[in-house]
Amino acid sequence: MTPKERLLVYPYMVNGSVASRLKERPGSEPPLDWQTRRRIALGSARGLSYLHDNCDPKIIHGDVKAANILLNEDFEAVVGDFGLARLVDYKDADVNTAVSGTIGHIAPEYLSKGKASEKTDVFGYGITLLELITGERAFDRARFAKGEDAMLLGRVKGLIKEKKLDLIPDPDLGNNYYEVEVESLVQIALLCTQRDPIERPKMSEVVTMLESGGGLVERWEEWLKVADDQDVEIGPHRTAELFVGLSFTTLNAVELSGPR
């Protein structure tokens, strides 16, 4: 800090963002292996849990996505870009705010009512987890242009309904992953992206599920009971209607947001 300037200095994240290591990665760089992806999932979950449970006032990140999970020299996850973050008093369940964020990562209640809470971060984390597993973007503009389902969440739910779990993992992984772990992470992602924010786990509970599987079986069985009710039929044209009038970041996922 000087009389004329205030600067924030961060460690350089030599391995970029998770997004830059998935669909946007140069062909010269190897894909993230499964063990690294699982470690990133746990590290980012711990980071968000810290923001929600260990900060006073608690911090709602507001834009959880693969482009905002940075990777250090050891490919450890670092939650970055707090341009849309909110400080929330612990006695407040949520905060009303103008809708902002990135298409595909915005929780339904935030999109429709402008209510942001730690559970909107949980939703964004669930989508990010699906990005890690599939290697795909949360919102695929190319699919949208073709009139296909552009939302990653909807495509994954469709594959589960059709019992095609083998088509979910990123093809770049080849067969170098553990099916049981992929299944567990997909389950956690779908629990995090439930339509009702009350039903979504806290990030601290997500950490427990990732570390030991604690609570996952019970929660997944409950999810299966209401799975049909969870599905919201939103075709590509209806999706477009929902986004009309909203201001979204138009940068590619690999580009970090500037000051806001």
mmCIF file of C-alpha atoms in Angstrom:
data_model
loop_
_atom_site.group_PDB
_atom_site.id
_atom_site.type_symbol
_atom_site.label_atom_id
_atom_site.label_comp_id
_atom_site.label_asym_id
_atom_site.label_seq_id
_atom_site.Cartn_x
_atom_site.Cartn_y
_atom_site.Cartn_z
ATOM 1 C CA MET A 1 0.000 0.000 0.000
ATOM 2 C CA THR A 2 1.270 3.468 -0.940
ATOM 3 C CA PRO A 3 -0.344 6.903 -0.662
ATOM 4 C CA LYS A 4 -1.498 6.564 -4.279
ATOM 5 C CA GLU A 5 -1.894 2.807 -4.817
ATOM 6 C CA ARG A 6 -3.240 -0.309 -3.192
ATOM 7 C CA LEU A 7 -2.047 -3.538 -4.731
ATOM 8 C CA LEU A 8 -3.047 -7.129 -4.112
ATOM 9 C CA VAL A 9 -0.172 -9.524 -4.773
ATOM 10 C CA TYR A 10 -0.873 -13.220 -5.208
ATOM 11 C CA PRO A 11 1.403 -16.226 -5.753
ATOM 12 C CA TYR A 12 1.666 -17.098 -9.421
ATOM 13 C CA MET A 13 -0.388 -20.175 -10.259
ATOM 14 C CA VAL A 14 1.989 -21.827 -12.694
ATOM 15 C CA ASN A 15 -0.496 -24.461 -13.886
ATOM 16 C CA GLY A 16 -3.301 -22.040 -14.685
ATOM 17 C CA SER A 17 -6.911 -22.918 -13.994
ATOM 18 C CA VAL A 18 -8.793 -26.203 -14.049
ATOM 19 C CA ALA A 19 -10.643 -24.983 -17.158
ATOM 20 C CA SER A 20 -7.351 -24.395 -18.969
ATOM 21 C CA ARG A 21 -6.424 -28.028 -18.258
ATOM 22 C CA LEU A 22 -9.656 -29.495 -19.595
ATOM 23 C CA LYS A 23 -11.299 -28.611 -22.925
ATOM 24 C CA GLU A 24 -9.121 -25.559 -23.511
ATOM 25 C CA ARG A 25 -5.756 -27.260 -22.936
ATOM 26 C CA PRO A 26 -3.195 -27.146 -25.763
ATOM 27 C CA GLY A 27 -2.543 -30.466 -27.458
ATOM 28 C CA SER A 28 1.040 -30.355 -26.237
ATOM 29 C CA GLU A 29 -0.056 -30.611 -22.589
ATOM 30 C CA PRO A 30 -1.116 -33.954 -21.099
ATOM 31 C CA PRO A 31 -4.658 -34.191 -19.698
ATOM 32 C CA LEU A 32 -5.221 -34.148 -15.953
ATOM 33 C CA ASP A 33 -5.060 -37.702 -14.657
ATOM 34 C CA TRP A 34 -7.820 -39.101 -12.474
ATOM 35 C CA GLN A 35 -5.866 -38.935 -9.222
ATOM 36 C CA THR A 36 -5.133 -35.240 -9.805
ATOM 37 C CA ARG A 37 -8.785 -34.509 -10.622
ATOM 38 C CA ARG A 38 -9.917 -36.189 -7.442
ATOM 39 C CA ARG A 39 -7.367 -34.208 -5.422
ATOM 40 C CA ILE A 40 -8.588 -30.985 -7.054
ATOM 41 C CA ALA A 41 -12.177 -31.881 -6.161
ATOM 42 C CA LEU A 42 -11.249 -32.334 -2.507
ATOM 43 C CA GLY A 43 -8.973 -29.279 -2.329
ATOM 44 C CA SER A 44 -11.548 -26.914 -3.815
ATOM 45 C CA ALA A 45 -14.254 -28.355 -1.543
ATOM 46 C CA ARG A 46 -12.053 -27.672 1.479
ATOM 47 C CA GLY A 47 -11.443 -24.118 0.266
ATOM 48 C CA LEU A 48 -15.146 -23.374 -0.094
ATOM 49 C CA SER A 49 -15.900 -25.021 3.245
ATOM 50 C CA TYR A 50 -13.366 -22.678 4.847
ATOM 51 C CA LEU A 51 -15.053 -19.630 3.315
ATOM 52 C CA HIS A 52 -18.473 -20.744 4.544
ATOM 53 C CA ASP A 53 -17.648 -22.054 8.016
ATOM 54 C CA ASN A 54 -14.391 -20.478 9.185
ATOM 55 C CA CYS A 55 -14.668 -16.864 8.059
ATOM 56 C CA ASP A 56 -16.579 -14.242 10.039
ATOM 57 C CA PRO A 57 -18.528 -12.888 8.293
ATOM 58 C CA LYS A 58 -18.802 -15.920 6.041
ATOM 59 C CA ILE A 59 -17.903 -15.480 2.403
ATOM 60 C CA ILE A 60 -20.110 -16.530 -0.484
ATOM 61 C CA HIS A 61 -17.855 -16.851 -3.518
ATOM 62 C CA GLY A 62 -20.586 -16.252 -6.084
ATOM 63 C CA ASP A 63 -18.887 -17.647 -9.191
ATOM 64 C CA VAL A 64 -17.638 -21.172 -8.526
ATOM 65 C CA LYS A 65 -16.455 -22.712 -11.789
ATOM 66 C CA ALA A 66 -13.489 -24.537 -13.302
ATOM 67 C CA ALA A 67 -11.980 -21.266 -14.550
ATOM 68 C CA ASN A 68 -11.838 -19.960 -10.973
ATOM 69 C CA ILE A 69 -10.124 -22.995 -9.456
ATOM 70 C CA LEU A 70 -6.400 -22.307 -9.895
ATOM 71 C CA LEU A 71 -3.579 -24.842 -9.775
ATOM 72 C CA ASN A 72 -0.169 -24.318 -8.171
ATOM 73 C CA GLU A 73 3.064 -26.068 -9.117
ATOM 74 C CA ASP A 74 1.883 -29.265 -7.396
ATOM 75 C CA PHE A 75 -1.576 -29.113 -9.002
ATOM 76 C CA GLU A 76 -3.108 -28.296 -5.629
ATOM 77 C CA ALA A 77 -6.417 -26.441 -5.953
ATOM 78 C CA VAL A 78 -6.649 -22.775 -4.947
ATOM 79 C CA VAL A 79 -10.035 -21.023 -5.041
ATOM 80 C CA GLY A 80 -9.587 -17.727 -6.897
ATOM 81 C CA ASP A 81 -11.448 -14.693 -8.297
ATOM 82 C CA PHE A 82 -13.530 -13.099 -5.557
ATOM 83 C CA GLY A 83 -14.907 -10.354 -7.823
ATOM 84 C CA LEU A 84 -18.490 -11.472 -7.156
ATOM 85 C CA ALA A 85 -17.990 -12.526 -3.535
ATOM 86 C CA ARG A 86 -20.346 -11.401 -0.775
ATOM 87 C CA LEU A 87 -19.836 -11.128 2.962
ATOM 88 C CA VAL A 88 -22.808 -12.564 4.850
ATOM 89 C CA ASP A 89 -23.529 -12.366 8.560
ATOM 90 C CA TYR A 90 -23.995 -15.792 10.141
ATOM 91 C CA LYS A 91 -27.511 -14.903 11.290
ATOM 92 C CA ASP A 92 -28.562 -14.325 7.672
ATOM 93 C CA ALA A 93 -29.497 -17.348 5.577
ATOM 94 C CA ASP A 94 -29.047 -15.571 2.259
ATOM 95 C CA VAL A 95 -28.633 -12.190 0.620
ATOM 96 C CA ASN A 96 -30.668 -10.584 -2.162
ATOM 97 C CA THR A 97 -28.519 -9.311 -5.004
ATOM 98 C CA ALA A 98 -28.586 -8.641 -8.731
ATOM 99 C CA VAL A 99 -28.027 -11.848 -10.663
ATOM 100 C CA SER A 100 -24.501 -12.210 -12.025
ATOM 101 C CA GLY A 101 -22.277 -15.153 -12.782
ATOM 102 C CA THR A 102 -21.572 -17.651 -15.524
ATOM 103 C CA ILE A 103 -24.142 -19.548 -17.581
ATOM 104 C CA GLY A 104 -24.411 -23.162 -16.508
ATOM 105 C CA HIS A 105 -23.152 -22.552 -12.966
ATOM 106 C CA ILE A 106 -25.976 -20.399 -11.601
ATOM 107 C CA ALA A 107 -28.294 -22.038 -9.057
ATOM 108 C CA PRO A 108 -32.030 -21.995 -9.946
ATOM 109 C CA GLU A 109 -33.106 -19.969 -6.896
ATOM 110 C CA TYR A 110 -30.460 -17.348 -7.620
ATOM 111 C CA LEU A 111 -31.444 -17.118 -11.271
ATOM 112 C CA SER A 112 -35.160 -16.759 -10.506
ATOM 113 C CA LYS A 113 -35.160 -14.787 -7.241
ATOM 114 C CA GLY A 114 -31.698 -13.268 -6.885
ATOM 115 C CA LYS A 115 -31.154 -15.060 -3.570
ATOM 116 C CA ALA A 116 -27.476 -15.926 -3.006
ATOM 117 C CA SER A 117 -26.371 -18.168 -0.162
ATOM 118 C CA GLU A 118 -23.693 -20.713 0.581
ATOM 119 C CA LYS A 119 -25.947 -23.211 -1.185
ATOM 120 C CA THR A 120 -25.546 -21.295 -4.458
ATOM 121 C CA ASP A 121 -21.810 -21.947 -4.088
ATOM 122 C CA VAL A 122 -22.606 -25.619 -3.459
ATOM 123 C CA PHE A 123 -24.535 -25.704 -6.745
ATOM 124 C CA GLY A 124 -21.616 -24.114 -8.590
ATOM 125 C CA TYR A 125 -19.253 -26.625 -7.006
ATOM 126 C CA GLY A 126 -21.449 -29.506 -8.193
ATOM 127 C CA ILE A 127 -21.270 -28.230 -11.768
ATOM 128 C CA THR A 128 -17.504 -27.764 -11.433
ATOM 129 C CA LEU A 129 -17.250 -31.348 -10.238
ATOM 130 C CA LEU A 130 -19.075 -32.487 -13.380
ATOM 131 C CA GLU A 131 -16.626 -30.427 -15.456
ATOM 132 C CA LEU A 132 -13.740 -32.233 -13.758
ATOM 133 C CA ILE A 133 -15.302 -35.649 -14.351
ATOM 134 C CA THR A 134 -16.440 -35.151 -17.945
ATOM 135 C CA GLY A 135 -13.905 -32.628 -19.227
ATOM 136 C CA GLU A 136 -16.833 -30.733 -20.784
ATOM 137 C CA ARG A 137 -18.029 -27.151 -20.347
ATOM 138 C CA ALA A 138 -20.999 -26.396 -18.111
ATOM 139 C CA PHE A 139 -22.644 -24.595 -21.022
ATOM 140 C CA ASP A 140 -21.727 -25.694 -24.537
ATOM 141 C CA ARG A 141 -22.342 -22.894 -27.035
ATOM 142 C CA ALA A 142 -21.816 -25.225 -29.997
ATOM 143 C CA ARG A 143 -24.575 -27.565 -28.784
ATOM 144 C CA PHE A 144 -26.813 -24.569 -28.122
ATOM 145 C CA ALA A 145 -26.320 -23.325 -31.682
ATOM 146 C CA LYS A 146 -27.405 -26.743 -32.969
ATOM 147 C CA GLY A 147 -30.574 -26.727 -30.869
ATOM 148 C CA GLU A 148 -29.257 -29.482 -28.596
ATOM 149 C CA ASP A 149 -29.165 -29.611 -24.798
ATOM 150 C CA ALA A 150 -26.355 -27.205 -23.986
ATOM 151 C CA MET A 151 -26.357 -27.751 -20.224
ATOM 152 C CA LEU A 152 -23.861 -30.271 -18.836
ATOM 153 C CA LEU A 153 -26.074 -31.081 -15.851
ATOM 154 C CA GLY A 154 -28.961 -32.105 -18.084
ATOM 155 C CA ARG A 155 -26.744 -34.296 -20.264
ATOM 156 C CA VAL A 156 -25.284 -36.117 -17.256
ATOM 157 C CA LYS A 157 -28.754 -36.715 -15.805
ATOM 158 C CA GLY A 158 -29.823 -38.091 -19.177
ATOM 159 C CA LEU A 159 -26.903 -40.535 -19.287
ATOM 160 C CA ILE A 160 -27.726 -41.722 -15.761
ATOM 161 C CA LYS A 161 -31.359 -42.285 -16.732
ATOM 162 C CA GLU A 162 -30.204 -44.305 -19.729
ATOM 163 C CA LYS A 163 -27.745 -46.217 -17.519
ATOM 164 C CA LYS A 164 -24.815 -45.087 -19.682
ATOM 165 C CA LEU A 165 -22.411 -44.189 -16.877
ATOM 166 C CA ASP A 166 -19.477 -45.323 -18.999
ATOM 167 C CA LEU A 167 -20.065 -42.316 -21.306
ATOM 168 C CA ILE A 168 -19.717 -39.788 -18.473
ATOM 169 C CA PRO A 169 -15.923 -39.783 -17.797
ATOM 170 C CA ASP A 170 -13.684 -37.551 -19.918
ATOM 171 C CA PRO A 171 -12.511 -39.541 -22.988
ATOM 172 C CA ASP A 172 -9.041 -38.046 -22.376
ATOM 173 C CA LEU A 173 -8.804 -40.292 -19.312
ATOM 174 C CA GLY A 174 -8.979 -43.441 -21.432
ATOM 175 C CA ASN A 175 -9.595 -46.275 -18.997
ATOM 176 C CA ASN A 176 -7.303 -44.787 -16.367
ATOM 177 C CA TYR A 177 -9.862 -44.154 -13.653
ATOM 178 C CA TYR A 178 -11.748 -46.057 -10.982
ATOM 179 C CA GLU A 179 -15.389 -46.621 -11.882
ATOM 180 C CA VAL A 180 -16.500 -46.664 -8.254
ATOM 181 C CA GLU A 181 -14.832 -43.285 -7.639
ATOM 182 C CA VAL A 182 -16.370 -41.751 -10.766
ATOM 183 C CA GLU A 183 -19.770 -43.005 -9.640
ATOM 184 C CA SER A 184 -19.290 -41.517 -6.166
ATOM 185 C CA LEU A 185 -18.210 -38.128 -7.523
ATOM 186 C CA VAL A 186 -21.140 -38.020 -9.943
ATOM 187 C CA GLN A 187 -23.470 -38.769 -7.040
ATOM 188 C CA ILE A 188 -21.947 -35.958 -4.980
ATOM 189 C CA ALA A 189 -22.261 -33.578 -7.933
ATOM 190 C CA LEU A 190 -25.960 -34.370 -8.345
ATOM 191 C CA LEU A 191 -26.590 -33.969 -4.621
ATOM 192 C CA CYS A 192 -24.939 -30.541 -4.828
ATOM 193 C CA THR A 193 -27.087 -29.485 -7.788
ATOM 194 C CA GLN A 194 -30.501 -30.368 -6.403
ATOM 195 C CA ARG A 195 -33.186 -27.860 -7.268
ATOM 196 C CA ASP A 196 -34.110 -27.211 -3.622
ATOM 197 C CA PRO A 197 -31.146 -25.497 -1.911
ATOM 198 C CA ILE A 198 -32.213 -26.922 1.463
ATOM 199 C CA GLU A 199 -31.615 -30.423 0.141
ATOM 200 C CA ARG A 200 -28.064 -29.674 -0.996
ATOM 201 C CA PRO A 201 -25.290 -30.651 1.420
ATOM 202 C CA LYS A 202 -23.082 -28.060 3.097
ATOM 203 C CA MET A 203 -19.552 -27.861 1.739
ATOM 204 C CA SER A 204 -18.249 -29.340 5.012
ATOM 205 C CA GLU A 205 -20.469 -32.360 4.369
ATOM 206 C CA VAL A 206 -19.146 -32.588 0.809
ATOM 207 C CA VAL A 207 -15.614 -32.693 2.205
ATOM 208 C CA THR A 208 -16.604 -35.605 4.465
ATOM 209 C CA MET A 209 -18.170 -37.462 1.529
ATOM 210 C CA LEU A 210 -15.015 -37.004 -0.538
ATOM 211 C CA GLU A 211 -12.680 -38.010 2.268
ATOM 212 C CA SER A 212 -14.503 -41.028 3.660
ATOM 213 C CA GLY A 213 -17.836 -41.416 1.870
ATOM 214 C CA GLY A 214 -19.591 -40.498 5.111
ATOM 215 C CA GLY A 215 -23.290 -39.808 4.543
ATOM 216 C CA LEU A 216 -23.138 -40.339 0.774
ATOM 217 C CA VAL A 217 -25.038 -43.640 0.618
ATOM 218 C CA GLU A 218 -27.928 -42.349 2.704
ATOM 219 C CA ARG A 219 -28.205 -39.063 0.830
ATOM 220 C CA TRP A 220 -28.000 -40.790 -2.555
ATOM 221 C CA GLU A 221 -30.791 -43.191 -1.639
ATOM 222 C CA GLU A 222 -32.946 -40.193 -0.721
ATOM 223 C CA TRP A 223 -32.043 -38.522 -4.026
ATOM 224 C CA LEU A 224 -33.123 -41.601 -5.975
ATOM 225 C CA LYS A 225 -36.545 -41.519 -4.302
ATOM 226 C CA VAL A 226 -37.234 -38.057 -5.673
ATOM 227 C CA ALA A 227 -35.109 -38.255 -8.824
ATOM 228 C CA ASP A 228 -38.066 -37.847 -11.173
ATOM 229 C CA ASP A 229 -39.205 -34.751 -9.299
ATOM 230 C CA GLN A 230 -35.678 -33.335 -9.459
ATOM 231 C CA ASP A 231 -35.671 -33.354 -13.245
ATOM 232 C CA VAL A 232 -36.688 -30.055 -14.787
ATOM 233 C CA GLU A 233 -37.465 -30.286 -18.472
ATOM 234 C CA ILE A 234 -35.699 -27.265 -19.955
ATOM 235 C CA GLY A 235 -34.970 -27.565 -23.639
ATOM 236 C CA PRO A 236 -32.407 -25.393 -25.384
ATOM 237 C CA HIS A 237 -34.953 -22.731 -26.373
ATOM 238 C CA ARG A 238 -36.378 -22.478 -22.863
ATOM 239 C CA THR A 239 -32.826 -22.152 -21.553
ATOM 240 C CA ALA A 240 -32.284 -19.173 -23.836
ATOM 241 C CA GLU A 241 -35.464 -17.530 -22.520
ATOM 242 C CA LEU A 242 -34.216 -17.827 -18.955
ATOM 243 C CA PHE A 243 -31.014 -15.978 -19.792
ATOM 244 C CA VAL A 244 -32.591 -13.117 -21.753
ATOM 245 C CA GLY A 245 -31.939 -9.770 -20.105
ATOM 246 C CA LEU A 246 -29.178 -11.020 -17.834
ATOM 247 C CA SER A 247 -25.615 -9.777 -18.039
ATOM 248 C CA PHE A 248 -23.097 -12.606 -18.127
ATOM 249 C CA THR A 249 -19.371 -12.803 -18.534
ATOM 250 C CA THR A 250 -18.583 -13.381 -22.208
ATOM 251 C CA LEU A 251 -14.934 -14.277 -21.669
ATOM 252 C CA ASN A 252 -13.788 -17.748 -22.518
ATOM 253 C CA ALA A 253 -13.519 -19.992 -19.481
ATOM 254 C CA VAL A 254 -9.719 -19.859 -19.489
ATOM 255 C CA GLU A 255 -9.683 -16.091 -19.124
ATOM 256 C CA LEU A 256 -9.650 -14.917 -15.515
ATOM 257 C CA SER A 257 -12.108 -12.188 -14.669
ATOM 258 C CA GLY A 258 -10.765 -8.682 -14.355
ATOM 259 C CA PRO A 259 -11.563 -6.249 -11.533
ATOM 260 C CA ARG A 260 -15.280 -5.888 -10.813
#
